[in-house]
Structures are given as C-alpha cells and as structure tokens.
Coordinates of C-alpha atoms in Angstrom, one line a residue:
Chain A
X1 CA -24.5 77.2 10.9
X2 CA -24.0 79.8 8.3
X3 CA -25.3 79.4 4.7
X4 CA -21.9 78.9 3.1
X5 CA -20.9 76.2 5.6
X6 CA -24.1 74.2 5.0
X7 CA -23.9 74.5 1.2
X8 CA -20.2 73.5 1.1
X9 CA -20.7 70.7 3.6
X10 CA -23.5 69.2 1.5
X11 CA -21.4 69.5 -1.7
X12 CA -18.4 67.9 0.0
X13 CA -20.5 65.0 1.3
X14 CA -21.7 64.2 -2.2
X15 CA -18.2 64.3 -3.5
X16 CA -17.0 62.1 -0.6
X17 CA -19.8 59.5 -1.3
X18 CA -18.7 59.2 -4.9
X19 CA -15.1 58.6 -3.9
X20 CA -16.1 56.0 -1.4
X21 CA -18.1 54.1 -4.0
X22 CA -15.2 54.4 -6.5
X23 CA -12.8 53.0 -3.9
X24 CA -15.1 50.1 -3.0
X25 CA -16.1 49.3 -6.6
X26 CA -12.6 49.9 -8.1
X27 CA -10.8 47.4 -5.8
X28 CA -9.0 45.3 -8.4
X29 CA -5.4 44.3 -8.9
X30 CA -3.7 46.8 -11.2
X31 CA -0.9 44.6 -12.4
X32 CA -0.4 46.0 -15.9
X33 CA -1.2 49.1 -18.0
X34 CA -4.2 47.4 -19.7
X35 CA -5.9 46.7 -16.4
X36 CA -5.2 50.3 -15.3
X37 CA -6.1 52.2 -18.5
X38 CA -8.9 50.1 -20.1
X39 CA -9.9 47.9 -17.1
X40 CA -8.6 44.8 -18.8
X41 CA -11.3 45.2 -21.7
X42 CA -13.8 43.7 -19.3
X43 CA -16.5 46.4 -18.6
X44 CA -20.0 45.0 -18.7
X45 CA -23.2 46.7 -19.8
X46 CA -23.9 49.0 -16.9
X47 CA -20.3 50.4 -16.3
X48 CA -19.8 50.8 -20.0
X49 CA -23.1 52.7 -20.4
X50 CA -22.2 55.0 -17.5
X51 CA -18.7 55.5 -18.9
X52 CA -19.9 56.3 -22.4
X53 CA -23.0 58.3 -21.4
X54 CA -20.9 60.1 -18.8
X55 CA -19.1 61.9 -21.5
X56 CA -22.3 63.9 -22.2
X57 CA -22.9 64.9 -18.6
X58 CA -20.0 67.0 -17.7
X59 CA -19.7 70.4 -15.8
X60 CA -20.0 71.9 -19.2
X61 CA -23.4 70.3 -19.6
X62 CA -24.5 71.5 -16.3
X63 CA -23.4 75.1 -16.7
X64 CA -22.5 75.7 -20.3
X65 CA -25.8 74.6 -21.9
X66 CA -27.7 76.8 -19.5
X67 CA -25.1 79.5 -20.1
X68 CA -25.5 79.5 -23.8
X69 CA -29.3 79.4 -23.6
X70 CA -28.9 82.5 -21.4
X71 CA -26.3 84.3 -23.5
X72 CA -26.9 83.2 -27.1
X73 CA -30.3 81.6 -27.4
X74 CA -31.0 79.1 -30.2
X75 CA -27.3 78.2 -31.0
X76 CA -27.4 76.2 -27.8
X77 CA -29.5 73.6 -29.6
X78 CA -26.3 72.2 -31.2
X79 CA -25.4 70.8 -27.7
X80 CA -28.6 68.6 -27.9
X81 CA -27.9 67.4 -31.4
X82 CA -24.3 66.4 -31.7
X83 CA -24.5 63.5 -29.3
X84 CA -27.2 61.6 -31.3
X85 CA -25.2 62.2 -34.5
X86 CA -22.1 60.9 -32.8
X87 CA -23.9 57.8 -31.5
X88 CA -25.2 56.9 -35.0
X89 CA -21.6 57.3 -36.4
X90 CA -20.3 55.3 -33.4
X91 CA -22.7 52.5 -34.0
X92 CA -21.0 51.8 -37.4
X93 CA -17.4 52.8 -36.7
X94 CA -16.6 52.0 -33.1
X95 CA -17.1 48.2 -33.3
X96 CA -14.4 48.3 -36.1
X97 CA -12.1 50.2 -33.8
X98 CA -12.8 47.9 -30.9
X99 CA -11.9 44.8 -33.0
X100 CA -8.6 46.1 -34.2
X101 CA -7.9 47.3 -30.6
X102 CA -8.6 43.9 -29.3
X103 CA -6.6 42.2 -32.0
X104 CA -3.5 44.3 -31.6
X105 CA -3.8 45.1 -27.9
X106 CA -4.2 48.9 -28.3
X107 CA -4.7 51.1 -25.3
X108 CA -4.7 54.6 -26.8
X109 CA -5.5 56.5 -29.9
X110 CA -1.8 56.8 -30.5
X111 CA -1.6 53.0 -30.6
X112 CA -4.3 53.0 -33.3
X113 CA -2.4 55.3 -35.6
X114 CA 1.0 53.7 -34.9
X115 CA -0.4 50.2 -35.7
X116 CA -2.3 51.0 -38.9
X117 CA 0.4 53.2 -40.4
X118 CA 3.3 51.2 -38.9
X119 CA 4.9 54.4 -37.5
X120 CA 5.6 55.0 -33.9
X121 CA 6.5 58.6 -34.8
X122 CA 2.9 59.1 -36.1
X123 CA 1.6 57.5 -32.9
X124 CA 3.7 60.0 -30.9
X125 CA 2.6 62.9 -33.0
X126 CA -1.0 62.0 -32.5
X127 CA -0.4 61.6 -28.8
X128 CA 1.1 65.0 -28.5
X129 CA -1.7 66.7 -30.4
X130 CA -4.3 64.8 -28.4
X131 CA -2.6 65.7 -25.2
X132 CA -2.4 69.4 -26.0
X133 CA -6.0 69.7 -27.1
X134 CA -7.2 67.8 -24.1
X135 CA -5.9 70.7 -21.9
X136 CA -8.7 73.2 -22.9
X137 CA -11.2 70.4 -22.3
X138 CA -9.8 69.9 -18.7
X139 CA -9.7 73.7 -18.2
X140 CA -13.3 73.7 -19.2
X141 CA -14.2 71.4 -16.3
X142 CA -12.1 73.5 -13.9
X143 CA -13.9 76.7 -14.9
X144 CA -17.2 75.0 -14.1
X145 CA -15.9 73.7 -10.8
X146 CA -14.7 77.2 -9.8
X147 CA -18.1 78.7 -10.7
X148 CA -19.9 76.2 -8.6
X149 CA -17.7 76.3 -5.6
X150 CA -17.6 80.1 -5.4
X151 CA -21.3 80.4 -5.6
X152 CA -21.7 77.5 -3.1
X153 CA -19.5 79.5 -0.7
X154 CA -21.6 82.6 -1.3
X155 CA -18.4 84.3 -2.4
X156 CA -16.7 83.8 1.0
X157 CA -14.1 81.3 0.0
X158 CA -11.1 81.2 -2.2
X159 CA -12.6 79.1 -5.0
X160 CA -9.3 78.9 -7.0
X161 CA -7.6 77.2 -4.0
X162 CA -10.7 74.9 -3.6
X163 CA -10.5 73.9 -7.2
X164 CA -6.8 73.0 -6.8
X165 CA -7.5 70.9 -3.7
X166 CA -10.4 69.1 -5.4
X167 CA -8.4 68.3 -8.5
X168 CA -5.5 66.9 -6.4
X169 CA -7.9 64.7 -4.4
X170 CA -9.5 63.3 -7.5
X171 CA -6.2 62.8 -9.3
X172 CA -4.8 60.8 -6.3
X173 CA -8.0 58.8 -6.2
X174 CA -8.0 57.9 -9.9
X175 CA -4.4 56.8 -9.8
X176 CA -5.1 54.4 -7.0
X177 CA -8.0 52.8 -8.8
X178 CA -7.6 53.4 -12.6
X179 CA -10.4 53.4 -15.1
X180 CA -12.5 50.9 -13.2
X181 CA -12.7 53.1 -10.0
X182 CA -13.6 56.2 -12.2
X183 CA -16.4 54.2 -13.9
X184 CA -17.8 53.4 -10.4
X185 CA -17.7 57.1 -9.3
X186 CA -19.5 57.9 -12.6
X187 CA -22.5 55.9 -11.4
X188 CA -22.9 58.2 -8.4
X189 CA -22.1 61.2 -10.6
X190 CA -24.8 60.5 -13.1
X191 CA -27.4 59.8 -10.5
X192 CA -26.9 63.1 -8.8
X193 CA -26.4 65.0 -12.0
X194 CA -29.7 63.7 -13.4
X195 CA -31.5 64.7 -10.3
X196 CA -29.9 68.2 -10.6
X197 CA -30.8 68.5 -14.2
X198 CA -34.4 67.6 -13.5
X199 CA -34.5 70.1 -10.7
X200 CA -33.0 72.8 -12.8
X201 CA -35.1 72.2 -15.9
X202 CA -38.4 71.2 -14.4
X203 CA -38.7 72.5 -10.8
X204 CA -37.2 75.9 -11.4
X205 CA -39.4 76.8 -14.4
X206 CA -42.5 75.5 -12.6
X207 CA -41.6 77.6 -9.5
X208 CA -41.3 80.8 -11.5
X209 CA -43.6 80.3 -14.5
X210 CA -46.0 77.5 -13.7
X211 CA -44.6 75.1 -16.3
X212 CA -41.4 74.4 -18.3
X213 CA -43.1 75.8 -21.4
X214 CA -44.2 78.8 -19.4
X215 CA -40.7 80.2 -19.6
X216 CA -40.7 79.9 -23.4
X217 CA -43.6 82.3 -23.7
X218 CA -41.9 84.8 -21.4
X219 CA -38.7 84.7 -23.4
X220 CA -40.5 85.1 -26.7
X221 CA -42.3 88.1 -25.3
X222 CA -39.1 89.8 -24.3
X223 CA -36.7 88.6 -26.9
X224 CA -38.5 87.6 -30.2
X225 CA -36.4 85.3 -32.4
X226 CA -34.2 84.3 -29.4
X227 CA -35.3 80.7 -29.9
X228 CA -34.7 80.3 -33.6
X229 CA -31.4 80.3 -35.4
X230 CA -30.3 83.5 -37.1
X231 CA -29.7 83.7 -40.8
X232 CA -27.9 87.0 -40.6
X233 CA -25.5 86.5 -37.6
X234 CA -22.0 86.5 -39.0
X235 CA -20.9 83.5 -36.8
X236 CA -23.7 81.7 -35.0
X237 CA -26.0 81.2 -38.0
X238 CA -27.6 78.1 -39.7
X239 CA -24.5 77.1 -41.6
X240 CA -22.5 77.3 -38.3
X241 CA -25.1 75.1 -36.6
X242 CA -25.0 72.3 -39.2
X243 CA -21.3 72.3 -39.6
X244 CA -20.7 72.3 -35.8
X245 CA -23.2 69.4 -35.2
X246 CA -21.5 67.4 -38.0
X247 CA -18.0 68.2 -36.8
X248 CA -18.6 67.5 -33.1
X249 CA -20.5 64.3 -34.0
X250 CA -17.5 63.1 -36.0
X251 CA -14.9 64.2 -33.5
X252 CA -16.8 62.9 -30.4
X253 CA -15.0 59.5 -30.3
X254 CA -11.5 60.7 -31.1
X255 CA -10.9 62.3 -27.7
X256 CA -8.1 60.2 -26.1
X257 CA -10.3 59.2 -23.2
X258 CA -13.3 58.3 -25.5
X259 CA -11.3 55.7 -27.5
X260 CA -10.0 54.4 -24.2
X261 CA -13.6 53.9 -23.0
X262 CA -14.4 52.1 -26.3
X263 CA -11.4 49.7 -25.7
X264 CA -12.7 49.0 -22.2
X265 CA -15.8 47.3 -23.6
X266 CA -16.1 43.5 -23.2
X267 CA -17.2 43.0 -26.9
X268 CA -18.1 44.9 -30.1
X269 CA -21.8 43.9 -29.5
X270 CA -21.9 45.6 -26.1
X271 CA -20.8 48.8 -27.8
X272 CA -23.5 48.6 -30.5
X273 CA -26.2 48.0 -27.9
X274 CA -25.0 51.1 -26.0
X275 CA -25.0 53.3 -29.1
X276 CA -28.6 52.3 -30.0
X277 CA -30.0 53.7 -26.8
X278 CA -27.6 56.5 -25.8
X279 CA -29.5 59.3 -27.5
X280 CA -32.3 58.9 -24.9
X281 CA -29.8 60.1 -22.3
X282 CA -29.2 63.2 -24.4
X283 CA -32.8 64.4 -24.3
X284 CA -32.3 65.4 -20.7
X285 CA -29.9 68.2 -21.9
X286 CA -33.0 70.0 -23.2
X287 CA -33.9 70.6 -19.6
X288 CA -30.8 72.7 -19.1
X289 CA -32.0 75.0 -21.9
X290 CA -35.1 75.6 -19.8
X291 CA -32.9 76.3 -16.8
X292 CA -30.9 78.8 -18.7
X293 CA -34.0 80.6 -20.1
X294 CA -35.5 80.7 -16.6
X295 CA -32.4 82.5 -15.4
X296 CA -32.6 84.9 -18.3
X297 CA -35.9 86.1 -17.1
X298 CA -35.4 85.9 -13.3
X299 CA -31.8 87.2 -13.2
X300 CA -31.0 89.2 -16.3
X301 CA -27.8 91.1 -16.9
X302 CA -25.0 88.6 -16.8
X303 CA -22.5 88.7 -19.7
X304 CA -19.2 87.2 -20.9
X305 CA -18.0 84.2 -18.9
X306 CA -20.5 85.1 -16.2
X307 CA -23.4 83.6 -18.2
X308 CA -22.2 80.2 -17.0
X309 CA -23.4 81.1 -13.5
X310 CA -26.9 81.8 -14.8
X311 CA -29.1 79.1 -13.2
X312 CA -26.9 78.3 -10.2
X313 CA -27.0 82.0 -9.1
X314 CA -30.8 81.7 -9.3
X315 CA -30.7 78.7 -7.0
X316 CA -28.4 80.6 -4.6
X317 CA -30.8 83.6 -4.5
X318 CA -34.1 81.8 -4.2
X319 CA -33.5 78.4 -2.5
X320 CA -32.1 77.3 0.9
X321 CA -28.4 76.5 1.3
X322 CA -28.7 72.8 1.2
X323 CA -30.4 72.8 -2.2
X324 CA -27.5 75.0 -3.5
X325 CA -25.1 72.6 -1.9
X326 CA -26.7 69.6 -3.6
X327 CA -26.6 71.3 -7.0
X328 CA -23.0 72.4 -6.4
X329 CA -22.0 68.8 -5.3
X330 CA -23.7 67.3 -8.4
X331 CA -22.0 69.9 -10.6
X332 CA -18.6 69.4 -9.0
X333 CA -18.8 65.6 -9.6
X334 CA -19.8 66.4 -13.2
X335 CA -16.5 68.2 -13.4
X336 CA -14.3 66.0 -11.4
X337 CA -15.2 62.6 -12.8
X338 CA -14.6 63.6 -16.4
X339 CA -11.4 65.3 -15.4
X340 CA -10.2 62.1 -13.7
X341 CA -10.9 60.0 -16.9
X342 CA -9.3 62.8 -19.0
X343 CA -6.1 62.9 -16.9
X344 CA -5.9 59.2 -17.1
X345 CA -6.4 59.2 -20.9
X346 CA -3.9 62.0 -21.5
X347 CA -1.2 60.6 -19.3
X348 CA -1.5 57.1 -20.6
X349 CA -1.3 58.5 -24.1
X350 CA 1.8 60.5 -23.5
X351 CA 3.5 57.8 -21.5
X352 CA 2.8 55.0 -24.0
X353 CA 3.2 56.6 -27.4
X354 CA 5.8 59.3 -26.6
X355 CA 7.9 58.2 -23.7
X356 CA 7.9 54.5 -24.2
X357 CA 7.5 54.0 -28.0
X358 CA 9.0 57.1 -29.6
X359 CA 11.7 57.8 -27.0
X360 CA 12.2 54.1 -26.4
X361 CA 12.2 54.4 -22.6
X362 CA 11.9 51.1 -20.8
X363 CA 11.4 51.4 -17.1
X364 CA 10.3 49.0 -14.4
X365 CA 6.6 49.0 -13.6
X366 CA 7.3 51.2 -10.6
X367 CA 9.2 53.7 -12.5
X368 CA 6.5 53.9 -15.2
X369 CA 3.8 54.4 -12.5
X370 CA 5.8 57.3 -11.0
X371 CA 6.3 58.8 -14.4
X372 CA 2.6 58.8 -15.1
X373 CA 1.9 60.5 -11.8
X374 CA 4.4 63.3 -12.6
X375 CA 2.8 63.6 -16.0
X376 CA -0.7 64.0 -14.4
X377 CA 0.6 66.8 -12.2
X378 CA 2.1 68.5 -15.3
X379 CA -1.1 68.1 -17.2
X380 CA -3.2 69.4 -14.4
X381 CA -0.8 72.4 -14.0
X382 CA -1.0 73.1 -17.7
X383 CA -4.8 73.1 -17.6
X384 CA -4.8 75.4 -14.5
X385 CA -2.5 77.9 -16.3
X386 CA -4.6 77.9 -19.4
X387 CA -7.7 78.3 -17.3
X388 CA -6.3 81.3 -15.5
X389 CA -5.2 83.1 -18.7
X390 CA -7.9 82.1 -21.2
X391 CA -11.1 83.3 -19.7
X392 CA -13.6 82.4 -22.3
X393 CA -17.0 80.9 -21.8
X394 CA -17.3 77.1 -21.3
X395 CA -18.7 76.5 -24.7
X396 CA -15.9 78.3 -26.5
X397 CA -13.3 76.2 -24.6
X398 CA -15.2 73.1 -25.7
X399 CA -15.2 74.1 -29.3
X400 CA -11.4 74.6 -29.3
X401 CA -11.0 71.1 -28.0
X402 CA -13.4 69.6 -30.6
X403 CA -11.8 71.4 -33.4
X404 CA -8.4 70.0 -32.5
X405 CA -9.6 66.4 -32.0
X406 CA -11.6 66.6 -35.2
X407 CA -8.2 66.6 -37.1
X408 CA -7.9 62.9 -36.3
X409 CA -11.0 62.1 -38.3
X410 CA -9.4 61.8 -41.8
X411 CA -6.6 59.5 -40.7
X412 CA -9.0 57.5 -38.6
X413 CA -11.4 57.0 -41.4
X414 CA -8.7 56.3 -44.0
X415 CA -7.4 53.6 -41.6
X416 CA -10.4 51.5 -42.5
X417 CA -11.5 52.8 -45.9
X418 CA -8.5 54.1 -47.9
X419 CA -5.7 51.6 -48.2
X420 CA -3.3 54.0 -49.9
X421 CA -3.1 56.4 -46.9
X422 CA 0.4 56.7 -45.5
X423 CA 1.9 57.8 -42.2
X424 CA 3.4 60.9 -43.8
X425 CA 0.1 61.8 -45.5
X426 CA -1.8 61.5 -42.2
X427 CA 0.8 63.4 -40.3
X428 CA 0.9 66.2 -42.9
X429 CA -2.9 66.4 -42.9
X430 CA -3.1 66.7 -39.1
X431 CA -0.4 69.3 -39.1
X432 CA -2.2 71.4 -41.7
X433 CA -5.5 71.1 -39.8
X434 CA -4.0 71.9 -36.5
X435 CA -2.3 75.0 -37.9
X436 CA -5.7 76.3 -39.1
X437 CA -7.3 75.6 -35.7
X438 CA -4.5 77.4 -33.9
X439 CA -4.8 80.3 -36.2
X440 CA -8.5 80.4 -35.4
X441 CA -7.8 80.6 -31.7
X442 CA -5.1 83.3 -32.0
X443 CA -7.1 85.4 -34.5
X444 CA -10.4 84.7 -32.7
X445 CA -12.0 83.4 -35.9
X446 CA -14.5 80.6 -35.1
X447 CA -16.2 80.4 -38.5
X448 CA -15.4 81.0 -42.2
X449 CA -18.5 82.1 -44.2
X450 CA -20.5 80.6 -41.4
X451 CA -18.7 77.2 -41.6
X452 CA -17.1 76.2 -38.3
X453 CA -13.4 76.7 -38.7
X454 CA -12.8 73.1 -37.4
X455 CA -14.6 71.8 -40.4
X456 CA -12.6 74.0 -42.8
X457 CA -9.5 72.7 -41.1
X458 CA -10.8 69.2 -41.5
X459 CA -11.3 69.7 -45.3
X460 CA -7.8 71.1 -45.8
X461 CA -6.5 68.2 -43.6
X462 CA -8.2 65.6 -45.9
X463 CA -6.8 67.2 -49.1
X464 CA -3.3 67.5 -47.7
X465 CA -3.5 63.9 -46.5
X466 CA -4.5 62.8 -50.0
X467 CA -1.7 64.6 -51.7
X468 CA 1.1 63.6 -49.3
X469 CA -0.2 60.0 -49.3
X470 CA -0.1 59.5 -53.1
X471 CA 3.4 61.0 -53.5
X472 CA 4.9 58.8 -50.7
X473 CA 5.5 55.1 -50.9
X474 CA 2.4 53.0 -50.5
X475 CA 2.1 51.1 -47.2
X476 CA 2.8 47.3 -47.3
X477 CA -0.3 45.7 -48.6
X478 CA -0.2 42.6 -46.4
X479 CA -0.1 44.8 -43.2
X480 CA -3.0 46.9 -44.4
X481 CA -5.0 43.8 -45.3
X482 CA -4.3 42.2 -41.9
X483 CA -5.5 45.4 -40.2
X484 CA -8.6 45.6 -42.3
X485 CA -9.6 42.0 -42.0
X486 CA -9.3 42.4 -38.2
X487 CA -11.6 45.4 -38.4
X488 CA -14.2 43.9 -40.7
X489 CA -14.2 40.4 -39.1
X490 CA -17.4 38.9 -37.8
X491 CA -18.1 39.6 -34.2
X492 CA -17.7 35.9 -33.3
X493 CA -14.2 35.7 -34.8
X494 CA -12.9 38.4 -32.4
X495 CA -14.3 37.5 -29.0
X496 CA -11.6 36.7 -26.6
Chain B
X1 CA -16.1 41.7 -51.1
X2 CA -15.9 44.8 -49.0
X3 CA -18.2 44.4 -46.0
X4 CA -19.5 47.9 -46.2
X5 CA -20.7 47.3 -49.7
X6 CA -23.2 44.6 -48.8
X7 CA -26.8 45.5 -49.5
X8 CA -27.8 45.0 -45.9
X9 CA -25.2 47.5 -44.7
X10 CA -26.2 50.0 -47.4
X11 CA -29.8 49.8 -46.2
X12 CA -28.6 50.3 -42.6
X13 CA -26.7 53.4 -43.6
X14 CA -29.7 54.8 -45.5
X15 CA -32.0 54.3 -42.5
X16 CA -29.3 55.8 -40.1
X17 CA -29.0 58.8 -42.3
X18 CA -32.7 59.8 -41.7
X19 CA -32.3 61.0 -38.0
X20 CA -28.8 62.5 -38.8
X21 CA -30.3 64.6 -41.7
X22 CA -33.2 65.6 -39.5
X23 CA -30.8 67.0 -36.9
X24 CA -28.5 68.7 -39.4
X25 CA -29.5 69.6 -43.0
X26 CA -33.2 69.7 -42.3
X27 CA -32.8 72.4 -39.7
X28 CA -32.9 75.4 -42.1
X29 CA -36.4 74.2 -43.2
X30 CA -37.8 73.9 -39.7
X31 CA -36.1 77.0 -38.2
X32 CA -39.2 78.8 -37.0
X33 CA -41.2 79.6 -33.9
X34 CA -44.7 78.7 -35.3
X35 CA -46.6 76.5 -34.8
X36 CA -45.7 75.9 -31.2
X37 CA -45.7 72.3 -30.1
X38 CA -46.4 71.6 -26.4
X39 CA -45.6 75.3 -25.9
X40 CA -42.1 74.9 -27.5
X41 CA -41.0 76.8 -30.6
X42 CA -41.3 74.5 -33.6
X43 CA -37.6 74.1 -34.2
X44 CA -36.9 73.0 -30.6
X45 CA -39.8 70.6 -30.6
X46 CA -38.5 69.2 -34.0
X47 CA -35.0 68.6 -32.6
X48 CA -36.3 67.0 -29.4
X49 CA -38.6 64.7 -31.3
X50 CA -35.8 63.5 -33.6
X51 CA -33.4 62.9 -30.7
X52 CA -36.1 60.7 -29.1
X53 CA -36.7 59.0 -32.5
X54 CA -33.0 58.2 -33.0
X55 CA -32.9 55.1 -30.8
X56 CA -36.0 53.5 -32.5
X57 CA -34.3 54.0 -35.9
X58 CA -31.1 52.5 -34.6
X59 CA -33.0 49.7 -33.0
X60 CA -34.6 48.8 -36.3
X61 CA -31.1 48.8 -37.9
X62 CA -29.7 46.6 -35.1
X63 CA -32.5 44.1 -34.8
X64 CA -34.4 44.0 -38.0
X65 CA -31.9 44.9 -40.7
X66 CA -28.7 43.4 -39.2
X67 CA -30.5 40.8 -37.2
X68 CA -28.3 41.2 -34.1
X69 CA -29.2 40.4 -30.6

C-alpha cells in the first residue's frame, strides 16, 4: 500500500471509532429540546469533565499552538494561560449561571439574556451575535482539518472536498445523538489527542535533540529573545499578552456552546469540582510549544498560514505513514468534535431565540427538527465560505471569535451584580463593542497601544451599557430580585 | 446581605486572585530567559509552575475556605 493510503486509512479508522462510541453511548430518547441540547441537565462527572475540558483541546490547540511557537515565539504563552484564568472565574460565576438556568429552564445564552432583562428581542440579538462570531471559530477548526488531511494524503488528495465530507458526516452524527453523543465521542477524542500531544511534545524533541529542553537551547542559540515577550513589538508585546489573557479568560464561558455545556451539568457542585482541577489539563498545552519549536529548528522557512503545518510536516517527513495517520486522525477528531458541539450550540441558539421567540414561530417537533438541520447546513456553509476567503492563521481566527464573544461579558456580569442594567443598555453596549471588533477585523487592527482591541471594545461596551441603562426605565425590581435570589441561593435549594 | 460580600467569599476571591495575577500582571516582572529552570527560560517555567499551582489554590478555596465537598 502507498503511504497516503496507509496514513488516510489510519486516520479514518480513528474517526470511525469515535463515531461508533458516540452512537453507542449517545443512545437516548431525544423527546425534547432540553434532552437534545443540554442532555436533560444530567451529565455526571466524567462526561462533564470531558465536555468542559474538551473546549481546550481543539484542532487549534493541536496546530495553532505549535504554529505560533514556530511563527511568533513567546506570544504563544497566552494560549497556556487563559484557560486557568477562565477556570478561576468560572468557579465563582458559573454555579450562579447554572442555578438560574436550572430555575428558569434556560438552554442557550440567548435565554439567559432574555430572562434577566425580560426582553426576547435582546435574547434574539445576543443569539445573532453569538451565531455570527461562532462562524470564525468553526472556520478555524476547518482550517486545521484541511491542513491535517492534505498532509496525511501527502498532497495527493483534494483536502477541501475531504473536509466537506468529514463535516457532513459529523453533522449528521451529532443530529442523530445530540449533546450526549458528542460528549461520548469527546472521550475518544481526548484520549487520542493527549497521546498525540505527548508524542509531539516529548517524543519529537527527544528524537531530534535528546530532551524536550534540548530544543530550547537550540532555539535560543539561533533566535535570542524568541522565548521572552517583546517590550518593543507594536502588537504582540507585554500589554497585549496581559490584556489578551484577561479578555480570553473572561470570554471563555460566553461562547454559545460553553454555556450549553454548563447547563448540561447535574449540579452546581459538579461544575465547581471540575473547575478546581481543570487547569491540570491545560499544562499539556506546553508540550505543543516544544513541538512547534522542534519544527522551527528541523524544518525552518514556513510563513503565513503555513506555520500551522509546522510539526505535522515534520512527522510526515521523518516518521512512517501510520504515525502520520494517527496524528492526523487525532487532530481531525480535535477539529470535528468541537465543530459538532459548536454547530449544535449555534443552531439551538438561532432556532430558540430568533425563530421561536423573536419571530414567534411555533412548529411541531418534526418541523423544528427539520429547521435545525437546515440551519446547521447554512452555518456549516457560512463557515466554509469564510474559511475559503479569510486565510489567516488559526490563532488570528480564534482571536476574532474571542473578541466578539467577550462583548457579552458586561451584560452577563450586570445580570448578577448590577440591578439597574436594562435591556436597551445591554443591547447598546454589545452593539458598540461589536462595531469596534468589526472595525478591527476590517482595518486589521488587533491592538490599540498594545491593548487587545477586544478589551478596548469591552471597555467602551461597559460605558455605553451604563449610560443607556441609567437613561432608560429601570427594570421591575421584583423580577430582578427573583433572578438574583435564584442565582445566589444555596446549592441545596436548587437541586432538582 | 449580598452573598458576595461575606467575609468568607472575600477571602476566597483574594486567594483566587493570586494565581490569576501570577499569570497576568506579574508577567512583566518575570519576562526573562535567565535563570533557566529545568532548561526552560525563566518566564516559561514561571507560567507552567503557576498553571500547576492553580488547582491547589482552588482546592484550598473549595475545601478549606468554603468547606464544600
């Protein structure tokens, strides 16, 4: 058998195994939207851990972290740091969100805003914004998938077509099993991805340099200061680093699919226990930095979006096809499983908060299911189009998505801690923040005086929210009080 | 009384702030190559150590300060 056939067959086998596990584990009656979107709020410790932790191990992790270590050096450290910051914030905030979600039967982030601010229009607005900014995040996974499949085919296959086929397969899969099936595939995904990360970050550097630290000495000899943050770089300097870690840490939970994962927890306590330990999972990302640095020495000369191929192309050149196939299979799952959860989250969001609540469409269960399927295809198509036209590196796509999602932070925090916030105030704040983010994308500005533009947008957002809230009619006190007492209730009072 | 204003919660937040500051605002003060730790540049070793220390800090908050299971 030829090398591409072996590599692609191994990769396809790994993907097929995950789907089989998902189909077996996901067998469950999907009689209502809650069962489908948040697994009936019943996920126990293991599935919840995998679902929450899995957000960290995506195709971006696999390729983007190595790519930035290769292409930019020290700024890559932000990828290690924002997860722990997010988990610390999540420990305090997400149990509150879970309790109101449980009390009011929320399924999406749109439900959260619609309930607290008693405005289904705000819910719909948030849903549209979440939907739109999820597209670059999905495009990110598709870029990763294409990189992996074209290298695994040693350049002999049409990777674009392979990506489309893979995405269709996984979309059909997730819509037959819902979130529960996706959580089961995530178990296989995380097992093979962790094996791949250890191979890339430990075995590769030992092979070429004798030890993982050996590669550090070589990089420092060739590129002094590559591994410390710059104070003079106009964009990726210390201020950028701090603001980006803070921003991503805060925005982490406000991706539509993340809040959905939070709602799938069995209790607020199970969320807290997860957040205590999740940073351990993040440490493994450091290994991808070693993988990227190894590629920098072994295979120099890649630039632009090609840096994302860095360590996989080393594997293709120096290892047998089955190793490449295993890496490509693990990486493909790292793309496909998050995509499946994201498609689910985005479609549920749009269906519930825009089509049903804002447009008051009431269909039968069957019609609603069909509508969600059409929506998934539209979303996948949108992501494909963006992916074809917007060829930036994986990390840049990720930052666009984070900047957008971060605009939910002021309204989300005010829901708990500022009684006077109004629907119009929150909407005006989000609109102002998003405008700045879009300007940043169009004008290719990613930082203002070193501060991540998403954080600048966030500050403007908060000020606008404040001004528009105090000039509009205060929300009804008893509704806000009911919301807050649900959020701040003791754990025992909210278990169902 | 606002639950976040309780003394216990304030202590929890203060302890939780330690790893967060170590991973953000402390970075300009540790942003250097020397001394190397386990062959890693000082900044990278610092960040990895603090990521590993975050769960123990959160565990102390969870079990000791808040007294949860």
